[in-house]
């Protein structure tokens, strides 16, 4: 069953504590292929992660980035979270523009996000204000550019 509007998702999943906790923060939601995705504003990501954690989602799985170049907003930051008690997964998304992509670090909520945020910073150029050590993690410190951006030259800058 595919639910693609925020209202339909919230109505169908009203018993899910994360849905109730995120109702005032969500800008969009969808339930497709048995996966719940809730989109929040970048400025609300720490509040959303805290709300989901308090709702019983106790395990941070990962965070990644998708580059939708040339579309705007260009970057989609995707957080995967798990509740062992509820036997449920949830995906939080935030959309960032290409002209200074930045989203607050969630390492204060889930310290395990540290290296994932560094990887996104290194490979996509997304900044995470509040991160304890936002430095390159995969590329050399003097590397120019961000290799996973879709506009990055295939053979690198020369």
JSON list of C-alpha atoms in Angstrom, two decimals:
[
{"chain": "A", "resi": 1, "resn": "UNK", "atom": "CA", "xyz": [0.00, 0.00, 0.00]},
{"chain": "A", "resi": 2, "resn": "UNK", "atom": "CA", "xyz": [1.37, 3.39, -0.97]},
{"chain": "A", "resi": 3, "resn": "UNK", "atom": "CA", "xyz": [0.46, 6.52, 0.99]},
{"chain": "A", "resi": 4, "resn": "UNK", "atom": "CA", "xyz": [2.00, 9.59, -0.56]},
{"chain": "A", "resi": 5, "resn": "UNK", "atom": "CA", "xyz": [0.45, 12.52, 1.28]},
{"chain": "A", "resi": 6, "resn": "UNK", "atom": "CA", "xyz": [1.40, 13.69, 4.74]},
{"chain": "A", "resi": 7, "resn": "UNK", "atom": "CA", "xyz": [-2.18, 13.64, 5.97]},
{"chain": "A", "resi": 8, "resn": "UNK", "atom": "CA", "xyz": [-2.81, 10.08, 4.70]},
{"chain": "A", "resi": 9, "resn": "UNK", "atom": "CA", "xyz": [0.43, 8.81, 6.26]},
{"chain": "A", "resi": 10, "resn": "UNK", "atom": "CA", "xyz": [-0.25, 10.44, 9.62]},
{"chain": "A", "resi": 11, "resn": "UNK", "atom": "CA", "xyz": [-3.81, 9.12, 9.67]},
{"chain": "A", "resi": 12, "resn": "UNK", "atom": "CA", "xyz": [-2.80, 5.56, 8.73]},
{"chain": "A", "resi": 13, "resn": "UNK", "atom": "CA", "xyz": [0.13, 5.47, 11.18]},
{"chain": "A", "resi": 14, "resn": "UNK", "atom": "CA", "xyz": [-1.32, 7.44, 14.07]},
{"chain": "A", "resi": 15, "resn": "UNK", "atom": "CA", "xyz": [-0.34, 4.65, 16.49]},
{"chain": "A", "resi": 16, "resn": "UNK", "atom": "CA", "xyz": [3.36, 5.01, 15.60]},
{"chain": "A", "resi": 17, "resn": "UNK", "atom": "CA", "xyz": [4.97, 7.14, 18.34]},
{"chain": "A", "resi": 18, "resn": "UNK", "atom": "CA", "xyz": [7.40, 8.73, 15.87]},
{"chain": "A", "resi": 19, "resn": "UNK", "atom": "CA", "xyz": [4.56, 9.91, 13.65]},
{"chain": "A", "resi": 20, "resn": "UNK", "atom": "CA", "xyz": [2.88, 11.53, 16.65]},
{"chain": "A", "resi": 21, "resn": "UNK", "atom": "CA", "xyz": [6.17, 13.09, 17.78]},
{"chain": "A", "resi": 22, "resn": "UNK", "atom": "CA", "xyz": [6.97, 14.51, 14.33]},
{"chain": "A", "resi": 23, "resn": "UNK", "atom": "CA", "xyz": [3.51, 15.71, 13.34]},
{"chain": "A", "resi": 24, "resn": "UNK", "atom": "CA", "xyz": [4.34, 19.37, 14.07]},
{"chain": "A", "resi": 25, "resn": "UNK", "atom": "CA", "xyz": [7.82, 19.18, 12.45]},
{"chain": "A", "resi": 26, "resn": "UNK", "atom": "CA", "xyz": [7.03, 17.29, 9.23]},
{"chain": "A", "resi": 27, "resn": "UNK", "atom": "CA", "xyz": [6.84, 19.11, 5.93]},
{"chain": "A", "resi": 28, "resn": "UNK", "atom": "CA", "xyz": [6.04, 15.93, 3.98]},
{"chain": "A", "resi": 29, "resn": "UNK", "atom": "CA", "xyz": [5.59, 12.22, 4.58]},
{"chain": "A", "resi": 30, "resn": "UNK", "atom": "CA", "xyz": [5.14, 9.08, 2.56]},
{"chain": "A", "resi": 31, "resn": "UNK", "atom": "CA", "xyz": [4.66, 5.39, 3.19]},
{"chain": "A", "resi": 32, "resn": "UNK", "atom": "CA", "xyz": [5.73, 3.34, 0.21]},
{"chain": "A", "resi": 33, "resn": "UNK", "atom": "CA", "xyz": [6.88, -0.28, -0.07]},
{"chain": "A", "resi": 34, "resn": "UNK", "atom": "CA", "xyz": [6.46, -0.68, 3.70]},
{"chain": "A", "resi": 35, "resn": "UNK", "atom": "CA", "xyz": [8.89, 2.17, 4.40]},
{"chain": "A", "resi": 36, "resn": "UNK", "atom": "CA", "xyz": [7.98, 5.31, 6.34]},
{"chain": "A", "resi": 37, "resn": "UNK", "atom": "CA", "xyz": [9.72, 8.51, 5.23]},
{"chain": "A", "resi": 38, "resn": "UNK", "atom": "CA", "xyz": [9.19, 11.85, 6.95]},
{"chain": "A", "resi": 39, "resn": "UNK", "atom": "CA", "xyz": [10.70, 15.05, 5.56]},
{"chain": "A", "resi": 40, "resn": "UNK", "atom": "CA", "xyz": [11.56, 17.89, 7.92]},
{"chain": "A", "resi": 41, "resn": "UNK", "atom": "CA", "xyz": [13.03, 21.35, 7.43]},
{"chain": "A", "resi": 42, "resn": "UNK", "atom": "CA", "xyz": [16.83, 21.41, 7.82]},
{"chain": "A", "resi": 43, "resn": "UNK", "atom": "CA", "xyz": [16.49, 23.80, 10.76]},
{"chain": "A", "resi": 44, "resn": "UNK", "atom": "CA", "xyz": [14.36, 21.19, 12.60]},
{"chain": "A", "resi": 45, "resn": "UNK", "atom": "CA", "xyz": [16.60, 18.14, 12.17]},
{"chain": "A", "resi": 46, "resn": "UNK", "atom": "CA", "xyz": [18.00, 18.09, 15.73]},
{"chain": "A", "resi": 47, "resn": "UNK", "atom": "CA", "xyz": [14.51, 18.54, 17.19]},
{"chain": "A", "resi": 48, "resn": "UNK", "atom": "CA", "xyz": [13.18, 15.79, 14.91]},
{"chain": "A", "resi": 49, "resn": "UNK", "atom": "CA", "xyz": [15.96, 13.37, 15.86]},
{"chain": "A", "resi": 50, "resn": "UNK", "atom": "CA", "xyz": [15.43, 14.11, 19.55]},
{"chain": "A", "resi": 51, "resn": "UNK", "atom": "CA", "xyz": [11.67, 13.60, 19.20]},
{"chain": "A", "resi": 52, "resn": "UNK", "atom": "CA", "xyz": [12.13, 10.30, 17.38]},
{"chain": "A", "resi": 53, "resn": "UNK", "atom": "CA", "xyz": [14.65, 9.13, 19.98]},
{"chain": "A", "resi": 54, "resn": "UNK", "atom": "CA", "xyz": [12.22, 9.97, 22.80]},
{"chain": "A", "resi": 55, "resn": "UNK", "atom": "CA", "xyz": [9.48, 8.14, 20.87]},
{"chain": "A", "resi": 56, "resn": "UNK", "atom": "CA", "xyz": [11.45, 4.90, 21.17]},
{"chain": "A", "resi": 57, "resn": "UNK", "atom": "CA", "xyz": [13.72, 4.86, 18.15]},
{"chain": "A", "resi": 58, "resn": "UNK", "atom": "CA", "xyz": [16.87, 3.90, 19.99]},
{"chain": "A", "resi": 59, "resn": "UNK", "atom": "CA", "xyz": [19.30, 2.99, 17.20]},
{"chain": "A", "resi": 60, "resn": "UNK", "atom": "CA", "xyz": [20.93, 5.30, 14.68]},
{"chain": "A", "resi": 61, "resn": "UNK", "atom": "CA", "xyz": [21.62, 3.21, 11.56]},
{"chain": "A", "resi": 62, "resn": "UNK", "atom": "CA", "xyz": [23.25, 5.75, 9.25]},
{"chain": "A", "resi": 63, "resn": "UNK", "atom": "CA", "xyz": [23.02, 9.07, 7.46]},
{"chain": "A", "resi": 64, "resn": "UNK", "atom": "CA", "xyz": [23.78, 9.61, 3.81]},
{"chain": "A", "resi": 65, "resn": "UNK", "atom": "CA", "xyz": [23.39, 12.21, 1.09]},
{"chain": "A", "resi": 66, "resn": "UNK", "atom": "CA", "xyz": [21.82, 12.20, -2.36]},
{"chain": "A", "resi": 67, "resn": "UNK", "atom": "CA", "xyz": [22.79, 14.77, -4.99]},
{"chain": "A", "resi": 68, "resn": "UNK", "atom": "CA", "xyz": [19.80, 15.59, -7.22]},
{"chain": "A", "resi": 69, "resn": "UNK", "atom": "CA", "xyz": [21.80, 17.92, -9.49]},
{"chain": "A", "resi": 70, "resn": "UNK", "atom": "CA", "xyz": [20.62, 19.96, -11.43]},
{"chain": "A", "resi": 71, "resn": "UNK", "atom": "CA", "xyz": [17.38, 20.04, -9.42]},
{"chain": "A", "resi": 72, "resn": "UNK", "atom": "CA", "xyz": [16.82, 22.41, -6.51]},
{"chain": "A", "resi": 73, "resn": "UNK", "atom": "CA", "xyz": [16.92, 21.79, -3.64]},
{"chain": "A", "resi": 74, "resn": "UNK", "atom": "CA", "xyz": [19.97, 19.86, -4.72]},
{"chain": "A", "resi": 75, "resn": "UNK", "atom": "CA", "xyz": [20.96, 17.77, -1.70]},
{"chain": "A", "resi": 76, "resn": "UNK", "atom": "CA", "xyz": [18.85, 15.34, 0.27]},
{"chain": "A", "resi": 77, "resn": "UNK", "atom": "CA", "xyz": [20.23, 14.27, 3.66]},
{"chain": "A", "resi": 78, "resn": "UNK", "atom": "CA", "xyz": [18.71, 10.94, 4.69]},
{"chain": "A", "resi": 79, "resn": "UNK", "atom": "CA", "xyz": [18.76, 9.54, 8.24]},
{"chain": "A", "resi": 80, "resn": "UNK", "atom": "CA", "xyz": [17.83, 5.89, 8.91]},
{"chain": "A", "resi": 81, "resn": "UNK", "atom": "CA", "xyz": [16.66, 5.08, 12.44]},
{"chain": "A", "resi": 82, "resn": "UNK", "atom": "CA", "xyz": [15.48, 1.89, 14.13]},
{"chain": "A", "resi": 83, "resn": "UNK", "atom": "CA", "xyz": [13.39, 0.98, 17.15]},
{"chain": "A", "resi": 84, "resn": "UNK", "atom": "CA", "xyz": [14.17, -2.45, 18.55]},
{"chain": "A", "resi": 85, "resn": "UNK", "atom": "CA", "xyz": [11.20, -2.34, 20.93]},
{"chain": "A", "resi": 86, "resn": "UNK", "atom": "CA", "xyz": [8.73, -1.33, 18.21]},
{"chain": "A", "resi": 87, "resn": "UNK", "atom": "CA", "xyz": [10.44, -3.45, 15.54]},
{"chain": "A", "resi": 88, "resn": "UNK", "atom": "CA", "xyz": [10.13, -0.48, 13.25]},
{"chain": "A", "resi": 89, "resn": "UNK", "atom": "CA", "xyz": [12.32, 1.65, 10.99]},
{"chain": "A", "resi": 90, "resn": "UNK", "atom": "CA", "xyz": [11.90, 5.26, 10.00]},
{"chain": "A", "resi": 91, "resn": "UNK", "atom": "CA", "xyz": [13.65, 7.50, 7.50]},
{"chain": "A", "resi": 92, "resn": "UNK", "atom": "CA", "xyz": [14.06, 11.23, 8.12]},
{"chain": "A", "resi": 93, "resn": "UNK", "atom": "CA", "xyz": [14.94, 13.49, 5.18]},
{"chain": "A", "resi": 94, "resn": "UNK", "atom": "CA", "xyz": [15.98, 17.10, 4.87]},
{"chain": "A", "resi": 95, "resn": "UNK", "atom": "CA", "xyz": [16.46, 18.99, 1.61]},
{"chain": "A", "resi": 96, "resn": "UNK", "atom": "CA", "xyz": [19.34, 21.47, 1.18]},
{"chain": "A", "resi": 97, "resn": "UNK", "atom": "CA", "xyz": [20.02, 24.06, -1.53]},
{"chain": "A", "resi": 98, "resn": "UNK", "atom": "CA", "xyz": [23.18, 23.96, -3.61]},
{"chain": "A", "resi": 99, "resn": "UNK", "atom": "CA", "xyz": [24.39, 27.43, -2.63]},
{"chain": "A", "resi": 100, "resn": "UNK", "atom": "CA", "xyz": [25.85, 26.74, 0.87]},
{"chain": "A", "resi": 101, "resn": "UNK", "atom": "CA", "xyz": [24.47, 23.37, 1.88]},
{"chain": "A", "resi": 102, "resn": "UNK", "atom": "CA", "xyz": [24.47, 23.09, 5.67]},
{"chain": "A", "resi": 103, "resn": "UNK", "atom": "CA", "xyz": [22.47, 21.24, 8.30]},
{"chain": "A", "resi": 104, "resn": "UNK", "atom": "CA", "xyz": [23.04, 21.07, 12.06]},
{"chain": "A", "resi": 105, "resn": "UNK", "atom": "CA", "xyz": [25.02, 18.12, 13.34]},
{"chain": "A", "resi": 106, "resn": "UNK", "atom": "CA", "xyz": [23.07, 15.44, 15.19]},
{"chain": "A", "resi": 107, "resn": "UNK", "atom": "CA", "xyz": [26.13, 14.14, 17.06]},
{"chain": "A", "resi": 108, "resn": "UNK", "atom": "CA", "xyz": [24.66, 15.61, 20.24]},
{"chain": "A", "resi": 109, "resn": "UNK", "atom": "CA", "xyz": [21.67, 13.27, 19.85]},
{"chain": "A", "resi": 110, "resn": "UNK", "atom": "CA", "xyz": [23.48, 10.29, 18.32]},
{"chain": "A", "resi": 111, "resn": "UNK", "atom": "CA", "xyz": [27.28, 10.39, 18.68]},
{"chain": "A", "resi": 112, "resn": "UNK", "atom": "CA", "xyz": [27.50, 7.56, 16.11]},
{"chain": "A", "resi": 113, "resn": "UNK", "atom": "CA", "xyz": [26.65, 10.11, 13.39]},
{"chain": "A", "resi": 114, "resn": "UNK", "atom": "CA", "xyz": [30.16, 11.58, 13.72]},
{"chain": "A", "resi": 115, "resn": "UNK", "atom": "CA", "xyz": [31.94, 9.70, 10.94]},
{"chain": "A", "resi": 116, "resn": "UNK", "atom": "CA", "xyz": [28.93, 9.64, 8.63]},
{"chain": "A", "resi": 117, "resn": "UNK", "atom": "CA", "xyz": [28.66, 13.43, 8.78]},
{"chain": "A", "resi": 118, "resn": "UNK", "atom": "CA", "xyz": [32.40, 13.73, 8.11]},
{"chain": "A", "resi": 119, "resn": "UNK", "atom": "CA", "xyz": [32.02, 11.45, 5.08]},
{"chain": "A", "resi": 120, "resn": "UNK", "atom": "CA", "xyz": [29.16, 13.57, 3.69]},
{"chain": "A", "resi": 121, "resn": "UNK", "atom": "CA", "xyz": [31.20, 16.72, 4.31]},
{"chain": "A", "resi": 122, "resn": "UNK", "atom": "CA", "xyz": [34.22, 15.24, 2.55]},
{"chain": "A", "resi": 123, "resn": "UNK", "atom": "CA", "xyz": [32.49, 13.72, -0.47]},
{"chain": "A", "resi": 124, "resn": "UNK", "atom": "CA", "xyz": [29.53, 16.10, -1.00]},
{"chain": "A", "resi": 125, "resn": "UNK", "atom": "CA", "xyz": [30.65, 19.36, 0.65]},
{"chain": "A", "resi": 126, "resn": "UNK", "atom": "CA", "xyz": [27.69, 19.61, 3.04]},
{"chain": "A", "resi": 127, "resn": "UNK", "atom": "CA", "xyz": [28.61, 21.45, 6.26]},
{"chain": "A", "resi": 128, "resn": "UNK", "atom": "CA", "xyz": [27.40, 20.32, 9.69]},
{"chain": "A", "resi": 129, "resn": "UNK", "atom": "CA", "xyz": [27.51, 23.26, 12.14]},
{"chain": "A", "resi": 130, "resn": "UNK", "atom": "CA", "xyz": [28.07, 21.98, 15.67]},
{"chain": "A", "resi": 131, "resn": "UNK", "atom": "CA", "xyz": [30.08, 18.94, 14.58]},
{"chain": "A", "resi": 132, "resn": "UNK", "atom": "CA", "xyz": [32.99, 18.29, 16.99]},
{"chain": "A", "resi": 133, "resn": "UNK", "atom": "CA", "xyz": [35.64, 17.60, 14.29]},
{"chain": "A", "resi": 134, "resn": "UNK", "atom": "CA", "xyz": [34.39, 18.35, 10.78]},
{"chain": "A", "resi": 135, "resn": "UNK", "atom": "CA", "xyz": [37.48, 17.43, 8.74]},
{"chain": "A", "resi": 136, "resn": "UNK", "atom": "CA", "xyz": [38.05, 15.26, 5.71]},
{"chain": "A", "resi": 137, "resn": "UNK", "atom": "CA", "xyz": [37.86, 11.55, 6.41]},
{"chain": "A", "resi": 138, "resn": "UNK", "atom": "CA", "xyz": [38.50, 9.86, 3.03]},
{"chain": "A", "resi": 139, "resn": "UNK", "atom": "CA", "xyz": [40.23, 12.31, 0.72]},
{"chain": "A", "resi": 140, "resn": "UNK", "atom": "CA", "xyz": [43.63, 13.94, 1.41]},
{"chain": "A", "resi": 141, "resn": "UNK", "atom": "CA", "xyz": [43.39, 17.18, 3.41]},
{"chain": "A", "resi": 142, "resn": "UNK", "atom": "CA", "xyz": [44.60, 19.25, 0.43]},
{"chain": "A", "resi": 143, "resn": "UNK", "atom": "CA", "xyz": [42.08, 17.69, -2.02]},
{"chain": "A", "resi": 144, "resn": "UNK", "atom": "CA", "xyz": [40.09, 20.17, -4.10]},
{"chain": "A", "resi": 145, "resn": "UNK", "atom": "CA", "xyz": [36.38, 19.57, -4.56]},
{"chain": "A", "resi": 146, "resn": "UNK", "atom": "CA", "xyz": [33.91, 16.90, -3.48]},
{"chain": "A", "resi": 147, "resn": "UNK", "atom": "CA", "xyz": [34.05, 13.74, -5.61]},
{"chain": "A", "resi": 148, "resn": "UNK", "atom": "CA", "xyz": [30.48, 12.45, -5.14]},
{"chain": "A", "resi": 149, "resn": "UNK", "atom": "CA", "xyz": [28.85, 15.61, -6.43]},
{"chain": "A", "resi": 150, "resn": "UNK", "atom": "CA", "xyz": [27.28, 14.97, -9.81]},
{"chain": "A", "resi": 151, "resn": "UNK", "atom": "CA", "xyz": [28.99, 18.00, -11.33]},
{"chain": "A", "resi": 152, "resn": "UNK", "atom": "CA", "xyz": [32.46, 16.79, -10.26]},
{"chain": "A", "resi": 153, "resn": "UNK", "atom": "CA", "xyz": [34.63, 15.96, -13.32]},
{"chain": "A", "resi": 154, "resn": "UNK", "atom": "CA", "xyz": [34.97, 12.21, -13.93]},
{"chain": "A", "resi": 155, "resn": "UNK", "atom": "CA", "xyz": [38.76, 12.44, -14.06]},
{"chain": "A", "resi": 156, "resn": "UNK", "atom": "CA", "xyz": [39.03, 15.05, -11.32]},
{"chain": "A", "resi": 157, "resn": "UNK", "atom": "CA", "xyz": [40.17, 18.64, -11.58]},
{"chain": "A", "resi": 158, "resn": "UNK", "atom": "CA", "xyz": [43.38, 19.12, -13.56]}
]
